[in-house]
Short mmCIF file of C-alpha atoms and ligand atoms in Angstrom, two decimals:
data_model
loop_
_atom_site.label_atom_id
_atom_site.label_comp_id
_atom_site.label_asym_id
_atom_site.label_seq_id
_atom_site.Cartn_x
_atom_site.Cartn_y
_atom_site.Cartn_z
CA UNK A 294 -44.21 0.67 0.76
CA UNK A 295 -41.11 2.62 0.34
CA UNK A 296 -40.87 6.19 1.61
CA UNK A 297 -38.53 7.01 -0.44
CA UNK A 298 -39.31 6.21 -4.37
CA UNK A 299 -36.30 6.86 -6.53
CA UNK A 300 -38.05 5.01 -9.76
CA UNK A 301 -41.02 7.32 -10.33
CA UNK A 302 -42.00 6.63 -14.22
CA UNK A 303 -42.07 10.57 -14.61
CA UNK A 304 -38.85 10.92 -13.77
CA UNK A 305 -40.01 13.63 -11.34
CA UNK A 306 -38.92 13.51 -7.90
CA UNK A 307 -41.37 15.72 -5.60
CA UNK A 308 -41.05 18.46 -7.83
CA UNK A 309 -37.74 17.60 -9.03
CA UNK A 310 -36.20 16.43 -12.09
CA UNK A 311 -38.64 15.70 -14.98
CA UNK A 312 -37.62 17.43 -18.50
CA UNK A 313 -37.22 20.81 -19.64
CA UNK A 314 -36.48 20.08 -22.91
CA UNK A 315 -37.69 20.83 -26.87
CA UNK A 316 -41.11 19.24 -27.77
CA UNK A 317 -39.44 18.04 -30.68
CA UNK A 318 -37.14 15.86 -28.48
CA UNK A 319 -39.13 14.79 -26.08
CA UNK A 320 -40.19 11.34 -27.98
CA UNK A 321 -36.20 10.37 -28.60
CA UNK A 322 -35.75 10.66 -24.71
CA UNK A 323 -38.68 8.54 -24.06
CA UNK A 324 -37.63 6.02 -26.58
CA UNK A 325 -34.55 5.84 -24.55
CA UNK A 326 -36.38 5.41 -21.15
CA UNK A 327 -38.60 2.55 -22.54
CA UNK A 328 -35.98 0.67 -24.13
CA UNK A 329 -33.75 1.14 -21.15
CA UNK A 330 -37.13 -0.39 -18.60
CA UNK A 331 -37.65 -3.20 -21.33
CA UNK A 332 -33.21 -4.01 -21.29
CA UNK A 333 -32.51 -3.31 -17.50
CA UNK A 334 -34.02 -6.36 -16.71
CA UNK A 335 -33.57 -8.94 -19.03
CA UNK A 336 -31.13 -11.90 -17.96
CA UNK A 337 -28.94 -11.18 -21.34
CA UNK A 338 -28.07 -7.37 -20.29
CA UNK A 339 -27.70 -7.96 -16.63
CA UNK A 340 -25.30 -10.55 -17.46
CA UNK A 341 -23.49 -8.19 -19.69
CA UNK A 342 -22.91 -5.82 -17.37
CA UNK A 343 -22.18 -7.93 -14.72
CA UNK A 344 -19.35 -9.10 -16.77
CA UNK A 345 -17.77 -5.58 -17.56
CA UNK A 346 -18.30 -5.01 -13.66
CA UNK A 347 -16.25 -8.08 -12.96
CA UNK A 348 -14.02 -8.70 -14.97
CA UNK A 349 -13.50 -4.98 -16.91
CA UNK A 350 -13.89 -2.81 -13.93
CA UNK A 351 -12.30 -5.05 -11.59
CA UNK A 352 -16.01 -5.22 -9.25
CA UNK A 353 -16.71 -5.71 -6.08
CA UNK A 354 -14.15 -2.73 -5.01
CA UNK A 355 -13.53 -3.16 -1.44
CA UNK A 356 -14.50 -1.53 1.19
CA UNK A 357 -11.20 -0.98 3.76
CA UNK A 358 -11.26 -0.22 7.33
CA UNK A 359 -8.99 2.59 7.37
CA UNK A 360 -7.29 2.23 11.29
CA UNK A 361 -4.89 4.54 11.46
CA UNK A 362 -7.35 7.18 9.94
CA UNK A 363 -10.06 6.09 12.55
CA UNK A 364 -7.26 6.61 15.57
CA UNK A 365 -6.44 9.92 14.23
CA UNK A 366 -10.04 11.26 13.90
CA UNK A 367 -11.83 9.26 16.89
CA UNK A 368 -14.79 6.93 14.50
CA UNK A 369 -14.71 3.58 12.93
CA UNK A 370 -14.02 5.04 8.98
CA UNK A 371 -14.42 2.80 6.08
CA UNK A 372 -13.77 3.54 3.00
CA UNK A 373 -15.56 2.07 0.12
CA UNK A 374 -12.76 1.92 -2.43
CA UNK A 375 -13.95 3.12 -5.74
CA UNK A 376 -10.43 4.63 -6.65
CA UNK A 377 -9.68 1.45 -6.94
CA UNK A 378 -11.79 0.70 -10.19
CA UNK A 379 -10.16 0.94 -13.76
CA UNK A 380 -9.79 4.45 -15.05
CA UNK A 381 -9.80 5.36 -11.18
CA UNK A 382 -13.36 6.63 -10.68
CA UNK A 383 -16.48 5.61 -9.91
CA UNK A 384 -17.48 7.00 -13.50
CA UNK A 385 -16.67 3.77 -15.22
CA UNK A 386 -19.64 2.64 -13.64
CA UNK A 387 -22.29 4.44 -15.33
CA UNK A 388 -20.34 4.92 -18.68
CA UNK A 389 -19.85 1.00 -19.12
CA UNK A 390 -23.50 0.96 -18.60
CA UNK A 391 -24.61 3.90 -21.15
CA UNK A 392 -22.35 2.66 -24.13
CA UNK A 393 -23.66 -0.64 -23.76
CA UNK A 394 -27.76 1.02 -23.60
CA UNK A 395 -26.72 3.17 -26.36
CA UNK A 396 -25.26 -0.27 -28.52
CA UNK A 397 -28.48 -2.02 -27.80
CA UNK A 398 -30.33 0.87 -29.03
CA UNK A 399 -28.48 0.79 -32.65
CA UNK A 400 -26.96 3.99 -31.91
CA UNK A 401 -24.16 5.01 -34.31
CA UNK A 402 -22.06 6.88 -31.85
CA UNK A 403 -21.68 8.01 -28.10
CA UNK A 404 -21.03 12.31 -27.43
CA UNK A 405 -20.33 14.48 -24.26
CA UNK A 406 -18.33 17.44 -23.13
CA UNK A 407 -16.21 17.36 -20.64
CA UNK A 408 -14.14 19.67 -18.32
CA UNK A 409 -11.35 18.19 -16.94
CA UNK A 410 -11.65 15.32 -18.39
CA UNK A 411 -12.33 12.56 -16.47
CA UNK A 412 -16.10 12.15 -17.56
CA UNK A 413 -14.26 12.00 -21.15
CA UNK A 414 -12.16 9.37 -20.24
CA UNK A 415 -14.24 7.44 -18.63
CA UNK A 416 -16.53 7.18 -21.85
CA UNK A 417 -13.74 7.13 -24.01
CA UNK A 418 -12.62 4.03 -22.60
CA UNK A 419 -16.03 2.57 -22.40
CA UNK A 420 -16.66 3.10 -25.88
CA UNK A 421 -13.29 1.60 -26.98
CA UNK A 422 -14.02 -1.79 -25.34
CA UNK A 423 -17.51 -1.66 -26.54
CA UNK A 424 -16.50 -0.61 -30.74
CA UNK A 425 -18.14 2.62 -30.56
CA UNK A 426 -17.18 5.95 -32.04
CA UNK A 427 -17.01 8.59 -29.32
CA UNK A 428 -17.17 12.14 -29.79
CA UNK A 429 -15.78 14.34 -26.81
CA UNK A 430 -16.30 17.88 -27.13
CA UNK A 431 -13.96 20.17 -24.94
CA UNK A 432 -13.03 24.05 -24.71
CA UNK A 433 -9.77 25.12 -25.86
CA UNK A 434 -9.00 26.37 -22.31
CA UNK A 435 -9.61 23.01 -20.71
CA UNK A 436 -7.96 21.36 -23.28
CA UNK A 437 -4.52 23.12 -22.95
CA UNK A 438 -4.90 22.28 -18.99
CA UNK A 439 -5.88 19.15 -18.98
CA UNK A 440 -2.98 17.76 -21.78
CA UNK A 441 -2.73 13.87 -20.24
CA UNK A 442 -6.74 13.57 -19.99
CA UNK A 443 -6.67 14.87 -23.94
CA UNK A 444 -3.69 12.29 -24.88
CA UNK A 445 -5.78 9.93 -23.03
CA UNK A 446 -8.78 10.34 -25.12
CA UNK A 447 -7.10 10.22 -28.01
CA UNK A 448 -5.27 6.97 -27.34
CA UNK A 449 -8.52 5.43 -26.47
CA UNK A 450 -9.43 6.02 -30.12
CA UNK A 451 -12.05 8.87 -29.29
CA UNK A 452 -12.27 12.53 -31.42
CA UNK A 453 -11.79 15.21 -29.28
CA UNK A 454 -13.45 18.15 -31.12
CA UNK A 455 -11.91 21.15 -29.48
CA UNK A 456 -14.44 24.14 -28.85
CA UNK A 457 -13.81 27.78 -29.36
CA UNK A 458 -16.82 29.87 -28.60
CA UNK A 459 -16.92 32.10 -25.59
CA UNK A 460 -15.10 31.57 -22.02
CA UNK A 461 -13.73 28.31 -24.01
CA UNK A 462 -14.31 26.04 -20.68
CA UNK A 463 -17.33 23.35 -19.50
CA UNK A 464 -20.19 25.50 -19.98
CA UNK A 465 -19.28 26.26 -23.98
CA UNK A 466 -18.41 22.83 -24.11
CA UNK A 467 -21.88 21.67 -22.88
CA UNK A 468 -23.71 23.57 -25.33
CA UNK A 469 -21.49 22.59 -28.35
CA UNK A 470 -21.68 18.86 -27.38
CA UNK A 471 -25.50 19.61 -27.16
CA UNK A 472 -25.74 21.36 -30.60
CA UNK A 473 -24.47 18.42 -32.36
CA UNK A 474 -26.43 16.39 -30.61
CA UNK A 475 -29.54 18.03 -31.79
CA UNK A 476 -28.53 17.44 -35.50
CA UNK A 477 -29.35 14.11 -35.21
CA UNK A 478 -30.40 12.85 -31.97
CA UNK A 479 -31.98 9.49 -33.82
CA UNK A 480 -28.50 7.92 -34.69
CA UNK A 481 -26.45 9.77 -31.49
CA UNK A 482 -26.38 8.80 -27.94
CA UNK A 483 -25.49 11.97 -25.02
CA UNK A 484 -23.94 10.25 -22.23
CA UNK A 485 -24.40 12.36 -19.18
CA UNK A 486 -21.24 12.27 -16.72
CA UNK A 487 -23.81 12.20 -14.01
CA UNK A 488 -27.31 11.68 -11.92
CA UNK A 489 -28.52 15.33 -13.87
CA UNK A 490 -30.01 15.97 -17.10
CA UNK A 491 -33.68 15.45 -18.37
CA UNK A 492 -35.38 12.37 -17.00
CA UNK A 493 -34.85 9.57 -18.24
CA UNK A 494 -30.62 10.07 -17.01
CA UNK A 495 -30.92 10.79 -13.52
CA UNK A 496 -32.84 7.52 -13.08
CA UNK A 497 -30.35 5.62 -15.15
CA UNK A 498 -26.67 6.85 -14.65
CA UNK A 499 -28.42 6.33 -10.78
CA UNK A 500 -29.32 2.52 -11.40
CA UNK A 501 -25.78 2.01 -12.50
CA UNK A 502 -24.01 3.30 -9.79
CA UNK A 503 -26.29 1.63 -6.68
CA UNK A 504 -24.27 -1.06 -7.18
CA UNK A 505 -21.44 0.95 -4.96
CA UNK A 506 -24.14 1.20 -2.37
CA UNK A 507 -25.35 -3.14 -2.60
CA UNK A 508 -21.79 -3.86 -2.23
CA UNK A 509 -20.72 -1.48 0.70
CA UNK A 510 -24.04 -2.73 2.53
CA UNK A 511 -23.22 -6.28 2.26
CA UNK A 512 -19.16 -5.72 3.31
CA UNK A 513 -19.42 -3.01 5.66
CA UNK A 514 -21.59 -5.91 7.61
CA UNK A 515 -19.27 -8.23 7.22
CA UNK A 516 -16.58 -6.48 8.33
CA UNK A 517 -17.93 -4.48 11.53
CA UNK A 518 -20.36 -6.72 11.94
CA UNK A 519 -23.64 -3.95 11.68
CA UNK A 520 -24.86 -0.94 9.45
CA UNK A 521 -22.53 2.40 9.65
CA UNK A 522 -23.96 4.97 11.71
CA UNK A 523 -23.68 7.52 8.74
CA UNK A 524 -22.78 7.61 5.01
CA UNK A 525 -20.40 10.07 3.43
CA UNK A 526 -20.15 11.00 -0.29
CA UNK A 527 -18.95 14.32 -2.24
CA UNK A 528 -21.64 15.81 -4.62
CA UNK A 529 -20.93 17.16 -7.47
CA UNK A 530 -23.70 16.40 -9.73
CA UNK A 531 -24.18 13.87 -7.02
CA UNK A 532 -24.02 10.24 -8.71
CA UNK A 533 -21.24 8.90 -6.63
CA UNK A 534 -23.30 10.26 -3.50
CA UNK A 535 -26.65 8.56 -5.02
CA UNK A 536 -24.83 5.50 -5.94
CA UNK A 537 -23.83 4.56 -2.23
CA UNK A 538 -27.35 6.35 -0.43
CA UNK A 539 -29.46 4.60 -2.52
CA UNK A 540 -28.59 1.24 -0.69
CA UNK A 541 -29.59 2.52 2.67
CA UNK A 542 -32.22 5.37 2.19
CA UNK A 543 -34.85 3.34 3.72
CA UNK A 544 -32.70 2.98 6.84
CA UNK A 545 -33.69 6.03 8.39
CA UNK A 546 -31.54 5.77 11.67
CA UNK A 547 -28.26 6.10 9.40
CA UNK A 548 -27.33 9.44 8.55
CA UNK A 549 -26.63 10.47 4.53
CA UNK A 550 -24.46 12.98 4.54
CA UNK A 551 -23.80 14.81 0.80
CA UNK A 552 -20.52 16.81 1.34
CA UNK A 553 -20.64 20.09 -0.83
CA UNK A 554 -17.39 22.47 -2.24
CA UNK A 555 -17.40 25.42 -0.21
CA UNK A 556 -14.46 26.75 -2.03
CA UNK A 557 -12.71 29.79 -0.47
CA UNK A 558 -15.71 31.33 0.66
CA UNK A 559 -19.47 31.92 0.43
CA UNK A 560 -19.00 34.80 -2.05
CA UNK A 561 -20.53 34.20 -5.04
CA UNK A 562 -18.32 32.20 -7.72
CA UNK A 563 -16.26 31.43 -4.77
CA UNK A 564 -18.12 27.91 -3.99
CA UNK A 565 -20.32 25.76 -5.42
CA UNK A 566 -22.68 24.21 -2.53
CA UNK A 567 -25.66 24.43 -4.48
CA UNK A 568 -27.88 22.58 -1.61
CA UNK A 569 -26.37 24.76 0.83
CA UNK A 570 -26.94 28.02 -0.68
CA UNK A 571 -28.80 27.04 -4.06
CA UNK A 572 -32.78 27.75 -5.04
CA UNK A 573 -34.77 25.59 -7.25
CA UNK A 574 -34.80 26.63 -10.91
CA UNK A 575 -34.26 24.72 -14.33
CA UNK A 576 -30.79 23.69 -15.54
CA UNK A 577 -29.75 21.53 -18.01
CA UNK A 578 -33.30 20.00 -19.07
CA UNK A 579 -34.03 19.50 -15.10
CA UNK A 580 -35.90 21.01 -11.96
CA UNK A 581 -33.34 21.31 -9.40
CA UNK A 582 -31.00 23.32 -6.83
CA UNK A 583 -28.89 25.43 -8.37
CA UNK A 584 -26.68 28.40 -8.37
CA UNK A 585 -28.17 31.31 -10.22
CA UNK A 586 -28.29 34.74 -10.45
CA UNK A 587 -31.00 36.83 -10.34
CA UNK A 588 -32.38 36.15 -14.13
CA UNK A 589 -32.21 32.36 -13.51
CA UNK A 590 -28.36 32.11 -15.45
CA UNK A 591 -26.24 29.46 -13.55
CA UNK A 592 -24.03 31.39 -11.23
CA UNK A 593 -20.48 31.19 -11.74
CA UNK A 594 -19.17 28.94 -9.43
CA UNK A 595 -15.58 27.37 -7.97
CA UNK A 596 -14.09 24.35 -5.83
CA UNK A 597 -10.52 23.06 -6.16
CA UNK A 598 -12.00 19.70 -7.39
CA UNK A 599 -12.80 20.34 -10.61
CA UNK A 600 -15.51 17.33 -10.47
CA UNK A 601 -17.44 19.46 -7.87
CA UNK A 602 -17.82 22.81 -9.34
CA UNK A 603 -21.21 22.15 -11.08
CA UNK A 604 -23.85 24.82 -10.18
CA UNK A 605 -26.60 22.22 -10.34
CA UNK A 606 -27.33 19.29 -8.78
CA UNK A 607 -29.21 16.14 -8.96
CA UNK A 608 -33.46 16.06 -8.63
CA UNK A 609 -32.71 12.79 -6.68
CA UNK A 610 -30.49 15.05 -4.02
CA UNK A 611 -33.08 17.90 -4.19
CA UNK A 612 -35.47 15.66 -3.17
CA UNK A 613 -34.13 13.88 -0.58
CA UNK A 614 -32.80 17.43 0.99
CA UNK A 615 -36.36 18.93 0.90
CA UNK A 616 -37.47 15.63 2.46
CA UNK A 617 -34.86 16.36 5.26
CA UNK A 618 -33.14 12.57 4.74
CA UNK A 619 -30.04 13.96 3.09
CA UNK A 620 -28.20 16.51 5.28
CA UNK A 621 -25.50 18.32 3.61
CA UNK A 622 -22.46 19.59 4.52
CA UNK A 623 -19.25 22.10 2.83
CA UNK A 624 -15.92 21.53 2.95
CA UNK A 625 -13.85 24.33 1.95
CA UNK A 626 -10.37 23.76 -0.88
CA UNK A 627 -7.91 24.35 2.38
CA UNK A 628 -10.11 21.19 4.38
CA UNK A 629 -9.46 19.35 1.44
CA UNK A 630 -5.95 19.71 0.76
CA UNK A 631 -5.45 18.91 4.53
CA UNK A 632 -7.14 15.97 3.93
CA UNK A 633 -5.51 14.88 0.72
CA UNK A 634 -2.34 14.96 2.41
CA UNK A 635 -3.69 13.40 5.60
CA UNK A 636 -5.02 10.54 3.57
CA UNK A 637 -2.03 10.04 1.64
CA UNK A 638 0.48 10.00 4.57
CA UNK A 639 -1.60 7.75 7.01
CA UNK A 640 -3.20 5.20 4.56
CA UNK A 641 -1.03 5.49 1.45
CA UNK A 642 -3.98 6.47 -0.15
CA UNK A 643 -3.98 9.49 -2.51
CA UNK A 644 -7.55 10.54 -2.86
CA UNK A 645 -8.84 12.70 -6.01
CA UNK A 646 -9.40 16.18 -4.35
CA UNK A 647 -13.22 15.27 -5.07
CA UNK A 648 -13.24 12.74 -2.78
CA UNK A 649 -10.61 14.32 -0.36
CA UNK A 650 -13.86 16.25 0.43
CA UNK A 651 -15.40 13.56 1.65
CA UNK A 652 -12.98 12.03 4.11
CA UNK A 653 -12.54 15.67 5.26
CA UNK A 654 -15.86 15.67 6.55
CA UNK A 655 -15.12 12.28 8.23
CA UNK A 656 -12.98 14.17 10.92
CA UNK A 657 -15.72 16.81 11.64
CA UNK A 658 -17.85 13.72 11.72
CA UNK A 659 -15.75 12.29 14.30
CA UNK A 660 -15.73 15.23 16.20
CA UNK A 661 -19.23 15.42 16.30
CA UNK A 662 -20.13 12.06 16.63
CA UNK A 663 -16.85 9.96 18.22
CA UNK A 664 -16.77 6.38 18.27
CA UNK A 665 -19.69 5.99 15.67
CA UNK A 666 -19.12 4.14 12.52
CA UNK A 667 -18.43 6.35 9.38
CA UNK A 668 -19.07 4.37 5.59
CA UNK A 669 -17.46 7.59 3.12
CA UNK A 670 -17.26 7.05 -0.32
CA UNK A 671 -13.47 7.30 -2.03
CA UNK A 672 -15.24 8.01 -5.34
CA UNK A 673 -11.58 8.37 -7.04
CA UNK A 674 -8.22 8.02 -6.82
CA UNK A 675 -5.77 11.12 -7.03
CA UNK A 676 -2.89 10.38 -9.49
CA UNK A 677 -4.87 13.28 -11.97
CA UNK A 678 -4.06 15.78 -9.20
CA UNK A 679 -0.36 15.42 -7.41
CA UNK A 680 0.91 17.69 -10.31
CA UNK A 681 -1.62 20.60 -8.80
CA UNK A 682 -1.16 19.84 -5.23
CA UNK A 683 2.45 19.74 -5.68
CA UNK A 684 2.63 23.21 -7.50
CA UNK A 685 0.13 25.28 -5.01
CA UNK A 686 -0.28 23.15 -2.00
CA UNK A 687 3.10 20.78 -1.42
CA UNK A 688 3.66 19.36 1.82
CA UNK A 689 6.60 17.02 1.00
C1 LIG B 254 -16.55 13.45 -11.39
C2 LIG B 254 -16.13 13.07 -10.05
C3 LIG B 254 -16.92 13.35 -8.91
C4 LIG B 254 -18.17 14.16 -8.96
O1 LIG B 254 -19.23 13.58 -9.67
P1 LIG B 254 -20.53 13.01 -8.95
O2 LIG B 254 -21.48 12.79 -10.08
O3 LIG B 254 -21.01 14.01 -7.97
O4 LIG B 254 -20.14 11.75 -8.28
C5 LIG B 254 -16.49 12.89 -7.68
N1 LIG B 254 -15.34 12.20 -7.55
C6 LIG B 254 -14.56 11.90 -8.61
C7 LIG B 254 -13.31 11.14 -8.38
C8 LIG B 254 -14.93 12.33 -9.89
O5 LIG B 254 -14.14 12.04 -10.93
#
């Protein structure tokens, strides 16, 4: 019997997760989650998506024993090398998997918002090697920032349908993608850019990342010849995190570790460690930890990886958190710049400033806990970011 089940057919984790959405909904989201338990199984979609993996995504991604880190900060560190995946991300990993759910369905196109971008491109591309139409929605704001993720999208063939309402950022952007999904959720398919949203998503964008964690089990054996002492991920809605935990969680000796933005400070809109300083309320069609203010509004929120500033976070994390087996930790922007550049020097690696967060906490790790074997996630690579770093944080 497992302790911890991550497959409940609620979709409710503890008291996590389920779905807060519009009776008149509710049966399109279910159709979803039965034809997604009939197809996750079946030899011809497995094979399918073992292909993309292979052969599109470029899967296994290794996992490297980073020495020279490991002198430096005083533990075996291995990185399990996701940056290293086409597009750059561990997002291709779940989008390759809902474009090809949403082309089995008979679904006419695939829609999300996105804020920096890289969820966009990451579908984008997924829908251009699968034939499907792809809607992106974006605010004008973010779209003016973000220029090469926009020319990206474009390229890829996908519509990026700029949105002007309020603050013009994520949050308009999530309800405008949402809107149009609503006028005709029958022919449309929402890809969420993460382990959140109403159940069934959670449970599926998580099934298509555990292959991170089945890999890194198998090599990080190989290679040090035993299990890692603890496992290190950033969370921002937490499916890079889930991906690699969900591998181990019934290993209860090794440590999870979910490393949280703790931005400049603790003031409010300064961070956004939602298991740190979060309370359970309802968020985007979910039960979870999140940021909010006093009338149960999501809380403005910050981090210097703009992957991480979410004010929610996954049931799956709540749950495990409440359930003590995932401890979490912040990292604050100036940790992870150090660490960016740290990474980048030493390894020749440039990390996103996502995952910068997570090798950060590595050297606290190693401080804490010297000698012991360290498995962190390098969810990304950082190309999207040496523009930034060079303009307000340069080193060279
Ligand atoms: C989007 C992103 C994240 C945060 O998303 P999760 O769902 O928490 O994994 C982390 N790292 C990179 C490189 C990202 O692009």
């Amino acid at each position: 019997m497992k302790r911890y089940d991550l497959s409940p057919a609620d979709g409710l984790f503890g008291p996590f997760g389920g779905q807060y959405i519009p009776d008149a909904v509710k049966p399109v989201f279910d159709d979803i989650d039965a034809t997604y338990r009939q197809l996750k199984d079946s030899p011809a979609f497995r094979a399918e998506l073992h292909r993309f993996r292979r052969d599109y995504i470029g899967r296994p991604s290794p996992v490297y024993h980073a020495r020279a880190l490991s002198k430096r900060y005083g533990a075996d560190i291995y990185l399990k090398r996701e940056d290293l995946n086409h597009t750059g991300a561990h997002k291709i990993n779940h989008c390759i998997g809902e474009v090809l759910l949403a082309k089995h369905m008979g679904k006419k196109k695939v829609l999300a918002e996105t804020g920096a971008g890289q969820h966009g491109v990451a579908l984008a591309t997924a829908a251009a090697v699968l034939g499907m139409p792809c809607d992106i929605y974006m605010g004008t704001v973010d779209i003016a920032k973000q220029a090469p993720n926009v020319l990206r999208m474009k390229m890829l063939g996908a519509r990026v349908v700029p949105v002007e309402q309020g603050a013009r950022t994520l949050k308009e952007a999530v309800d405008a993608a949402l809107d149009a999904y609503m006028q005709d959720p029958q022919n449309l398919f929402f890809a969420i850019g993460s382990v959140v949203g109403p159940h069934p998503f959670p449970s599926i964008v998580r099934d298509f990342q555990r292959i991170v964690g089945e890999e890194a089990r198998e090599q990080i054996v190989g290679q040090a010849g035993r299990l890692p002492d603890s496992l290190v991920a950033c969370v921002g809605g937490g499916s890079n995190a889930i991906g690699l935990f969900s591998a181990f969680l019934e290993d209860e000796h090794i440590a999870l570790y979910g490393v949280e933005p703790g931005g400049r400070g603790t003031g409010v809109g300064e961070h956004a460690a939602t298991l740190r300083y979060g309370s359970p309320g309802v968020i985007h069609g979910m039960f979870t930890y999140l940021l909010q203010d006093k009338k149960g509004e999501p809380a403005p929120v910050h981090s210097i990886a703009s992957g991480l500033d979410y004010p929610g976070v996954g049931p799956q994390h709540s749950f495990l958190h409440d359930a003590k087996r995932l401890r979490c930790a912040t990292i604050t922007d100036a940790e992870c710049i150090d660490a960016f550049h740290e990474l980048s020097r030493v390894e020749g690696i440039i990390p996103a400033l996502e995952s910068a967060h997570a090798v950060a906490f590595c050297k606290t790790l190693a401080e804490r806990e010297p000698g012991s074997v360290i498995l962190a996630n390098l969810s990304g690579r950082g190309d999207k970011d040496i523009d930034y770093v060079q303009e307000h944080h340069p080193r060279a």
